[in-house]
Coordinates of C-alpha atoms in Angstrom, one line a residue:
X1 CA 47.5 40.7 63.7
X2 CA 50.0 43.3 64.8
X3 CA 49.9 41.9 68.3
X4 CA 50.6 38.4 67.0
X5 CA 53.6 39.6 65.0
X6 CA 55.0 41.4 68.1
X7 CA 54.6 38.4 70.3
X8 CA 56.1 36.0 67.8
X9 CA 59.1 38.3 67.1
X10 CA 60.0 38.0 70.8
X11 CA 60.0 34.2 70.7
X12 CA 62.3 32.8 68.1
X13 CA 61.7 29.2 69.2
X14 CA 58.0 29.6 68.8
X15 CA 58.5 30.9 65.3
X16 CA 60.7 27.9 64.5
X17 CA 58.2 25.4 66.0
X18 CA 55.3 27.1 64.1
X19 CA 57.0 26.6 60.7
X20 CA 58.1 23.1 61.6
X21 CA 54.5 22.2 62.7
X22 CA 53.2 23.8 59.5
X23 CA 55.4 21.6 57.4
X24 CA 54.5 18.6 59.5
X25 CA 50.8 19.3 58.9
X26 CA 51.5 19.5 55.2
X27 CA 52.7 15.9 55.3
X28 CA 49.7 14.9 57.3
X29 CA 47.0 16.6 55.4
X30 CA 48.1 18.2 52.1
X31 CA 49.6 15.0 50.7
X32 CA 46.3 13.2 51.2
X33 CA 44.5 16.2 49.7
X34 CA 46.6 15.9 46.6
X35 CA 45.8 12.2 46.5
X36 CA 42.1 12.6 46.6
X37 CA 41.5 13.6 42.9
X38 CA 43.8 10.8 41.7
X39 CA 42.2 8.1 43.9
X40 CA 38.7 9.3 43.1
X41 CA 39.4 8.9 39.4
X42 CA 41.3 5.6 39.7
X43 CA 39.1 3.9 42.3
X44 CA 35.7 5.6 41.6
X45 CA 33.4 6.9 44.3
X46 CA 32.4 3.5 45.6
X47 CA 35.9 2.0 46.1
X48 CA 37.2 5.4 47.3
X49 CA 34.4 5.3 49.9
X50 CA 35.6 1.9 51.0
X51 CA 39.1 3.1 51.4
X52 CA 38.0 6.2 53.4
X53 CA 35.7 4.1 55.6
X54 CA 38.6 1.8 56.5
X55 CA 40.9 4.7 57.0
X56 CA 38.4 6.1 59.5
X57 CA 38.4 2.8 61.5
X58 CA 42.2 2.9 61.5
X59 CA 42.1 6.5 62.9
X60 CA 39.8 5.4 65.7
X61 CA 42.5 3.0 66.8
X62 CA 45.1 5.7 66.7
X63 CA 42.9 8.0 68.8
X64 CA 42.8 5.4 71.6
X65 CA 46.5 4.4 71.4
X66 CA 47.7 8.0 71.5
X67 CA 45.7 8.5 74.7
X68 CA 46.2 12.1 76.0
X69 CA 50.0 12.1 75.8
X70 CA 50.3 14.4 72.8
X71 CA 49.2 17.2 75.2
X72 CA 49.8 15.9 78.7
X73 CA 53.3 14.7 78.2
X74 CA 54.1 17.7 76.0
X75 CA 53.0 20.1 78.8
X76 CA 55.0 18.1 81.4
X77 CA 58.2 18.0 79.4
X78 CA 57.9 21.7 78.5
X79 CA 58.0 22.5 82.2
X80 CA 60.9 20.3 83.2
X81 CA 62.8 19.9 79.9
X82 CA 66.1 20.8 81.5
X83 CA 66.0 17.8 83.8
X84 CA 67.2 15.0 81.5
X85 CA 66.5 12.3 84.1
X86 CA 62.8 13.1 84.4
X87 CA 62.5 13.6 80.6
X88 CA 63.9 10.1 80.2
X89 CA 61.3 8.7 82.7
X90 CA 58.4 10.4 81.0
X91 CA 59.6 9.3 77.5
X92 CA 60.1 5.7 78.7
X93 CA 56.7 5.5 80.4
X94 CA 54.8 6.9 77.5
X95 CA 56.5 4.8 74.9
X96 CA 56.0 1.6 77.0
X97 CA 52.3 2.3 77.3
X98 CA 51.9 3.0 73.6
X99 CA 53.7 -0.2 72.6
X100 CA 51.4 -2.1 74.9
X101 CA 48.3 -0.3 73.4
X102 CA 49.6 -1.2 69.9
X103 CA 49.7 -4.8 70.7
X104 CA 46.1 -4.7 72.1
X105 CA 45.1 -2.7 69.0
X106 CA 46.4 -5.3 66.6
X107 CA 44.7 -8.1 68.5
X108 CA 41.4 -6.2 68.5
X109 CA 41.7 -5.5 64.7
X110 CA 42.2 -9.2 64.0
X111 CA 39.1 -10.0 66.2
X112 CA 36.9 -7.5 64.4
X113 CA 38.1 -8.6 61.0
X114 CA 37.1 -12.2 61.9
X115 CA 33.7 -11.6 63.4
X116 CA 32.3 -8.4 61.7
X117 CA 31.0 -9.2 58.2
X118 CA 31.6 -5.7 56.8
X119 CA 35.3 -5.8 57.9
X120 CA 35.8 -9.5 57.2
X121 CA 35.0 -9.0 53.5
X122 CA 37.8 -6.5 53.3
X123 CA 40.1 -7.9 56.0
X124 CA 43.2 -7.3 53.8
X125 CA 42.4 -3.6 53.6
X126 CA 42.1 -3.2 57.4
X127 CA 45.0 -5.4 58.5
X128 CA 47.5 -3.9 56.1
X129 CA 46.5 -0.5 57.4
X130 CA 47.5 -1.3 61.0
X131 CA 50.9 0.0 60.2
X132 CA 49.4 3.5 60.1
X133 CA 48.4 3.6 63.8
X134 CA 51.6 1.8 64.8
X135 CA 53.8 4.2 63.0
X136 CA 51.9 7.3 64.2
X137 CA 51.8 6.2 67.9
X138 CA 55.4 5.3 68.3
X139 CA 56.6 8.5 66.6
X140 CA 57.3 10.8 69.6
X141 CA 56.2 14.1 68.1
X142 CA 55.0 15.1 71.6
X143 CA 58.6 14.7 72.9
X144 CA 60.1 17.0 70.2
X145 CA 57.3 19.5 70.8
X146 CA 57.9 19.5 74.5
X147 CA 61.7 20.2 74.2
X148 CA 60.8 22.6 71.3
X149 CA 63.0 20.8 68.7
X150 CA 60.5 20.2 66.0
X151 CA 62.9 20.5 63.1
X152 CA 64.1 16.9 63.4
X153 CA 60.7 15.2 63.4
X154 CA 59.4 17.5 60.6
X155 CA 62.2 16.5 58.2
X156 CA 61.8 12.8 58.9
X157 CA 58.0 12.8 58.5
X158 CA 58.1 14.9 55.3
X159 CA 60.6 12.5 53.7
X160 CA 59.1 9.2 54.8
X161 CA 55.5 10.1 53.9
X162 CA 56.6 11.6 50.6
X163 CA 57.8 8.1 49.8
X164 CA 54.5 6.5 50.6
X165 CA 52.8 9.3 48.6
X166 CA 54.9 8.5 45.5
X167 CA 54.4 4.8 45.8
X168 CA 50.6 5.2 45.6
X169 CA 50.9 7.2 42.4
X170 CA 53.2 4.5 41.0
X171 CA 51.5 1.3 42.1
X172 CA 47.7 2.1 42.4
X173 CA 46.4 1.9 38.9
X174 CA 42.9 0.3 39.1
X175 CA 39.9 0.0 41.3
X176 CA 41.0 -3.5 42.5
X177 CA 44.1 -1.9 44.0
X178 CA 42.1 -0.1 46.7
X179 CA 43.1 -2.7 49.3
X180 CA 46.8 -1.7 49.1
X181 CA 46.5 2.1 49.5
X182 CA 46.5 1.9 53.3
X183 CA 49.5 -0.5 53.2
X184 CA 51.6 1.9 51.1
X185 CA 50.7 4.7 53.6
X186 CA 51.7 2.3 56.4
X187 CA 55.2 2.0 55.0
X188 CA 55.7 5.7 55.2
X189 CA 54.5 6.0 58.8
X190 CA 56.6 3.0 60.0
X191 CA 59.7 4.2 58.3
X192 CA 59.3 7.7 59.8
X193 CA 58.8 6.2 63.3
X194 CA 62.0 4.1 63.1
X195 CA 64.1 7.1 61.9
X196 CA 62.6 9.4 64.6
X197 CA 63.5 6.9 67.4
X198 CA 67.0 6.8 66.1
X199 CA 67.2 10.6 66.3
X200 CA 65.8 10.6 69.8
X201 CA 68.6 8.4 71.0
X202 CA 71.5 9.5 68.8
X203 CA 71.0 13.3 68.4
X204 CA 68.6 14.4 71.2
X205 CA 70.2 12.2 73.9
X206 CA 67.0 10.7 75.3
X207 CA 67.3 7.1 76.6
X208 CA 64.7 4.5 77.2
X209 CA 64.8 3.2 80.8
X210 CA 62.6 0.6 82.4
X211 CA 59.7 2.5 83.7
X212 CA 58.3 1.7 87.1
X213 CA 54.6 0.8 87.7
X214 CA 54.2 4.1 89.6
X215 CA 55.5 6.1 86.7
X216 CA 53.2 4.4 84.3
X217 CA 50.2 5.1 86.5
X218 CA 51.2 8.7 86.8
X219 CA 51.3 9.2 83.0
X220 CA 47.9 7.4 82.6
X221 CA 46.4 9.7 85.3
X222 CA 47.8 12.9 83.8
X223 CA 46.6 12.1 80.3
X224 CA 43.2 10.9 81.3
X225 CA 41.1 14.1 81.1
X226 CA 42.9 15.2 77.9
X227 CA 42.3 11.7 76.5
X228 CA 38.6 12.1 77.2
X229 CA 38.7 15.5 75.5
X230 CA 40.6 14.5 72.4
X231 CA 38.9 11.1 72.0
X232 CA 35.5 12.8 72.3
X233 CA 36.3 15.6 69.9
X234 CA 38.0 13.4 67.3
X235 CA 35.4 10.7 67.7
X236 CA 32.5 12.9 66.6
X237 CA 34.7 14.6 64.0
X238 CA 35.5 11.2 62.5
X239 CA 32.1 9.5 63.1
X240 CA 30.3 11.0 60.2
X241 CA 32.1 8.8 57.6
X242 CA 31.5 5.8 59.8
X243 CA 27.8 6.5 60.2
X244 CA 27.4 7.2 56.5
X245 CA 29.1 3.9 55.7
X246 CA 26.7 2.0 58.0
X247 CA 23.4 3.8 57.2
X248 CA 23.9 4.6 53.5
X249 CA 26.5 3.2 51.1
X250 CA 30.2 3.6 50.1
X251 CA 29.2 5.9 47.2
X252 CA 27.7 8.4 49.5
X253 CA 30.8 8.2 51.6
X254 CA 32.8 8.9 48.5
X255 CA 30.9 12.1 47.8
X256 CA 31.0 13.4 51.4
X257 CA 34.6 12.5 52.3
X258 CA 36.4 14.9 50.0
X259 CA 34.6 17.9 51.5
X260 CA 35.5 16.8 55.0
X261 CA 39.1 16.2 54.0
X262 CA 39.4 19.6 52.4
X263 CA 38.2 21.3 55.5
X264 CA 40.5 19.4 57.8
X265 CA 43.4 20.2 55.4
X266 CA 42.7 23.9 55.8
X267 CA 42.4 23.5 59.5
X268 CA 45.9 22.0 59.5
X269 CA 47.3 25.3 58.5
X270 CA 45.7 27.0 61.5
X271 CA 46.4 24.4 64.2
X272 CA 50.2 24.7 64.1
X273 CA 49.9 28.3 65.3
X274 CA 48.1 27.2 68.5
X275 CA 50.2 24.0 68.8
X276 CA 53.4 26.0 68.6
X277 CA 52.2 28.3 71.3
X278 CA 51.0 25.5 73.6
X279 CA 54.3 24.9 75.5
X280 CA 54.6 28.7 76.0
X281 CA 50.9 29.0 77.1
X282 CA 51.4 26.2 79.5
X283 CA 53.9 28.3 81.4
X284 CA 52.2 31.7 81.1
X285 CA 48.7 30.6 81.8
X286 CA 49.7 28.4 84.8
X287 CA 49.4 31.7 86.7
X288 CA 45.7 32.5 86.4
X289 CA 46.0 35.8 88.2
X290 CA 48.6 37.2 85.8
X291 CA 46.7 39.9 84.1
X292 CA 49.4 40.4 81.4
X293 CA 49.3 36.8 80.4
X294 CA 45.5 36.6 80.2
X295 CA 45.4 39.8 78.2
X296 CA 47.9 38.5 75.8
X297 CA 46.0 35.3 75.4
X298 CA 42.8 37.3 74.7
X299 CA 44.5 39.5 72.0
X300 CA 45.9 36.5 70.2
X301 CA 42.5 34.8 70.3
X302 CA 40.7 37.7 68.7
X303 CA 43.2 38.0 65.8
X304 CA 43.1 34.3 65.3
X305 CA 39.3 34.3 65.1
X306 CA 39.3 37.0 62.5
X307 CA 41.7 35.1 60.3
X308 CA 39.5 32.0 60.6
X309 CA 36.4 34.0 59.7
X310 CA 38.0 35.3 56.5
X311 CA 39.1 31.8 55.4
X312 CA 35.6 30.5 56.1
X313 CA 34.0 33.1 53.9
X314 CA 36.5 32.6 51.1
X315 CA 35.9 28.8 51.0
X316 CA 32.1 29.2 51.1
X317 CA 32.1 31.6 48.1
X318 CA 34.5 29.6 46.0
X319 CA 33.3 26.0 46.8
X320 CA 31.7 25.3 43.4
X321 CA 34.6 26.6 41.3
X322 CA 37.2 24.9 43.4
X323 CA 35.5 21.5 43.4
X324 CA 34.8 21.5 39.7
X325 CA 38.5 22.0 39.1
X326 CA 39.6 19.7 41.9
X327 CA 37.3 16.7 41.5
X328 CA 35.4 17.3 38.2
X329 CA 31.8 18.0 37.5
X330 CA 30.7 14.5 38.6
X331 CA 31.0 15.6 42.2
X332 CA 28.4 18.3 42.3
X333 CA 26.9 16.7 45.3
X334 CA 30.0 17.6 47.3
X335 CA 29.5 21.3 46.8
X336 CA 26.8 21.8 49.4
X337 CA 28.7 19.6 51.8
X338 CA 31.8 21.8 51.5
X339 CA 29.8 25.0 52.0
X340 CA 28.2 23.7 55.2
X341 CA 31.5 22.4 56.5
X342 CA 33.4 25.6 55.7
X343 CA 32.0 27.0 59.0
X344 CA 33.7 24.2 60.8
X345 CA 36.9 26.0 60.1
X346 CA 35.7 29.0 62.1
X347 CA 34.1 27.2 65.1
X348 CA 36.5 24.3 65.2
X349 CA 39.5 26.6 65.2
X350 CA 38.1 28.7 68.1
X351 CA 37.2 25.6 70.0
X352 CA 40.8 24.4 69.6
X353 CA 42.2 27.7 70.9
X354 CA 39.8 28.5 73.7
X355 CA 39.3 24.9 74.6
X356 CA 42.6 23.0 74.5
X357 CA 45.1 25.9 74.5
X358 CA 42.9 27.9 76.9
X359 CA 40.8 25.7 79.3
X360 CA 43.3 22.9 79.5
X361 CA 46.2 25.2 80.4
X362 CA 44.0 27.2 82.8
X363 CA 43.3 24.0 84.8
X364 CA 39.8 23.2 83.4
X365 CA 40.7 20.0 81.5
X366 CA 37.9 18.0 83.2
X367 CA 35.3 20.6 82.2
X368 CA 36.5 20.7 78.6
X369 CA 36.4 16.9 78.5
X370 CA 32.8 16.9 79.6
X371 CA 32.0 19.7 77.0
X372 CA 33.5 17.7 74.2
X373 CA 31.6 14.6 75.1
X374 CA 28.3 16.5 75.3
X375 CA 28.8 17.9 71.8
X376 CA 30.2 14.6 70.5
X377 CA 27.1 12.7 71.6
X378 CA 24.9 15.4 70.2
X379 CA 26.8 15.1 66.9
X380 CA 26.3 11.4 66.6
X381 CA 22.6 11.6 67.4
X382 CA 22.1 14.4 64.9
X383 CA 24.1 12.6 62.2
X384 CA 22.3 9.4 62.7
X385 CA 18.9 11.1 62.2
X386 CA 19.9 13.6 59.5
X387 CA 21.9 11.1 57.5
X388 CA 18.9 8.8 57.2
X389 CA 17.0 11.6 55.4
X390 CA 19.6 13.9 54.0
X391 CA 22.5 11.5 53.5
X392 CA 25.8 13.3 53.1
X393 CA 24.2 16.8 53.7
X394 CA 22.9 15.5 57.0
X395 CA 26.4 14.5 58.0
X396 CA 27.8 17.9 57.2
X397 CA 25.0 19.6 59.2
X398 CA 25.8 17.3 62.2
X399 CA 29.5 18.1 62.2
X400 CA 28.8 21.9 62.1
X401 CA 26.1 21.6 64.8
X402 CA 28.6 19.8 67.1
X403 CA 31.2 22.5 66.8
X404 CA 28.6 25.2 67.5
X405 CA 27.4 23.4 70.6
X406 CA 31.0 22.9 71.8
X407 CA 31.7 26.6 71.3
X408 CA 28.7 27.7 73.3
X409 CA 29.7 25.4 76.2
X410 CA 33.3 26.6 76.1
X411 CA 32.5 30.3 76.1
X412 CA 29.9 29.9 78.8
X413 CA 32.8 28.7 81.1
X414 CA 34.7 32.0 80.4
X415 CA 31.6 34.0 81.1
X416 CA 30.6 32.2 84.3
X417 CA 34.0 32.0 85.8
X418 CA 34.8 35.1 87.9
X419 CA 38.5 35.1 87.4
X420 CA 38.3 35.0 83.6
X421 CA 35.5 37.5 83.5
X422 CA 37.8 39.9 85.4
X423 CA 40.6 39.7 82.8
X424 CA 38.7 38.8 79.6

C-alpha cells in the first residue's frame, strides 16, 4: 500500500485519471445498482429478468462493436499523443469503423427480432435499447484516456446518464413499463456521446479526417488480439444470464442478476486503478528487461491483490445482511449466489491486472487472448451443465470457475517465461 502511494504521488496525471475513471465507473455501475431495488419492486422478478436478459443481448452487441480499440487505440495514442496528425488519423479510423459496425449491429438486431421468437415477442424492448450500444461505442473514452484528459468525458457521462437514471424513477411505474427502461437508458448514452464528440472537436482540437483503407486495416489488425481477449472475457462473464434465460426462466434470471450486478459494481471501483495506470504501464513495460519497471509492476500487483482479498472476505461475510436490506427478504435465493460470486472480485481483479495490464503490455496479447477463450468456453460448458441442475447457483459456480481457470493459465505464463521469472 505504501508503495502504491509513493508511485501515485509522483504521477499527478495518473491520480487525476484514476479519480476521473472512478467517477466514470460510478455512472456505469453504481447508478444501475441503485436502480435494482426499485426495478425489482416495480417490475417483479419475472419482468426484471426480461429486462436484464435484453440488456445482456445489447451488451453483446457493444462488445463486438467496441472491437479492441478501448485498449489498442489507447495504447497507441498514449505513445504518440504529441503528434496531433497521427492522433487525428487514429481517431478518424476508429470512429469510422465503429460507425460502420453500428450500422451492421442495428441491421442484425432487426433481423434477430424478426426471426427469433423469444426476441420477436419483445421486439420493442430490444430495438429501443439499440441506443445503448450506439451511444457507448461512439463515445471516444479511449481517446480521452490515451491523451490522459479524462476529466472532460467523466463530467459528460455523469451528467447525461444521471438524466436517464432520473427518467426511469419518474416514468417507470408498473410492470408493463419494462419495455421502456432500456429506451430511457439509451437517451442518456446517446446524449453523452453527442456532447463528448463536441468536446473532442471544440476543446481537445481533434479533427475527423477521411481515413485511408490502409489506416483502417492497421487499426483492425492492432485491435484484433485484444478484441479476442476482451470479447472472450466479457462473453463468458455475460453469458450466464443468457444461458439462464434460455435453460430456466426469467424469474431465475431475476434472482441471479442482482448478485452478479453487485459484484461487477464492486469491481468497478478496482478497475479504474489498473485502467489509470495502463498508459503509463504501456510505456514502462515496453522494455521487458528493465528490472526497475518489472519490480514496480510486481509491488503494485501484490498490494492490489491484498485489497481485493479483503473486499472479497467482507462481501462474503455480510452478504445476507446486505441483501435483506437491499432487496428485501423475498430474495433469499440471491444470498448464496452473491457469496459464491464474491470470489470473482479477487480472481477477476488479478486477471485484469496480470492479464490485460501485464501480459498485453509485455507483448503477450495473443497468449492472453487464447487463455481467455479457453476459460470462456469452459465457463459456458460448466454453466450449461450446472444451470440445468442447480439453476442460478450453477451459474455462479460457472463464473467463479472460469476466473480461477484463467488465473491459473495467466500465472503459468509468468512462471514458465524465463524473462519474467528472473524479475518476478
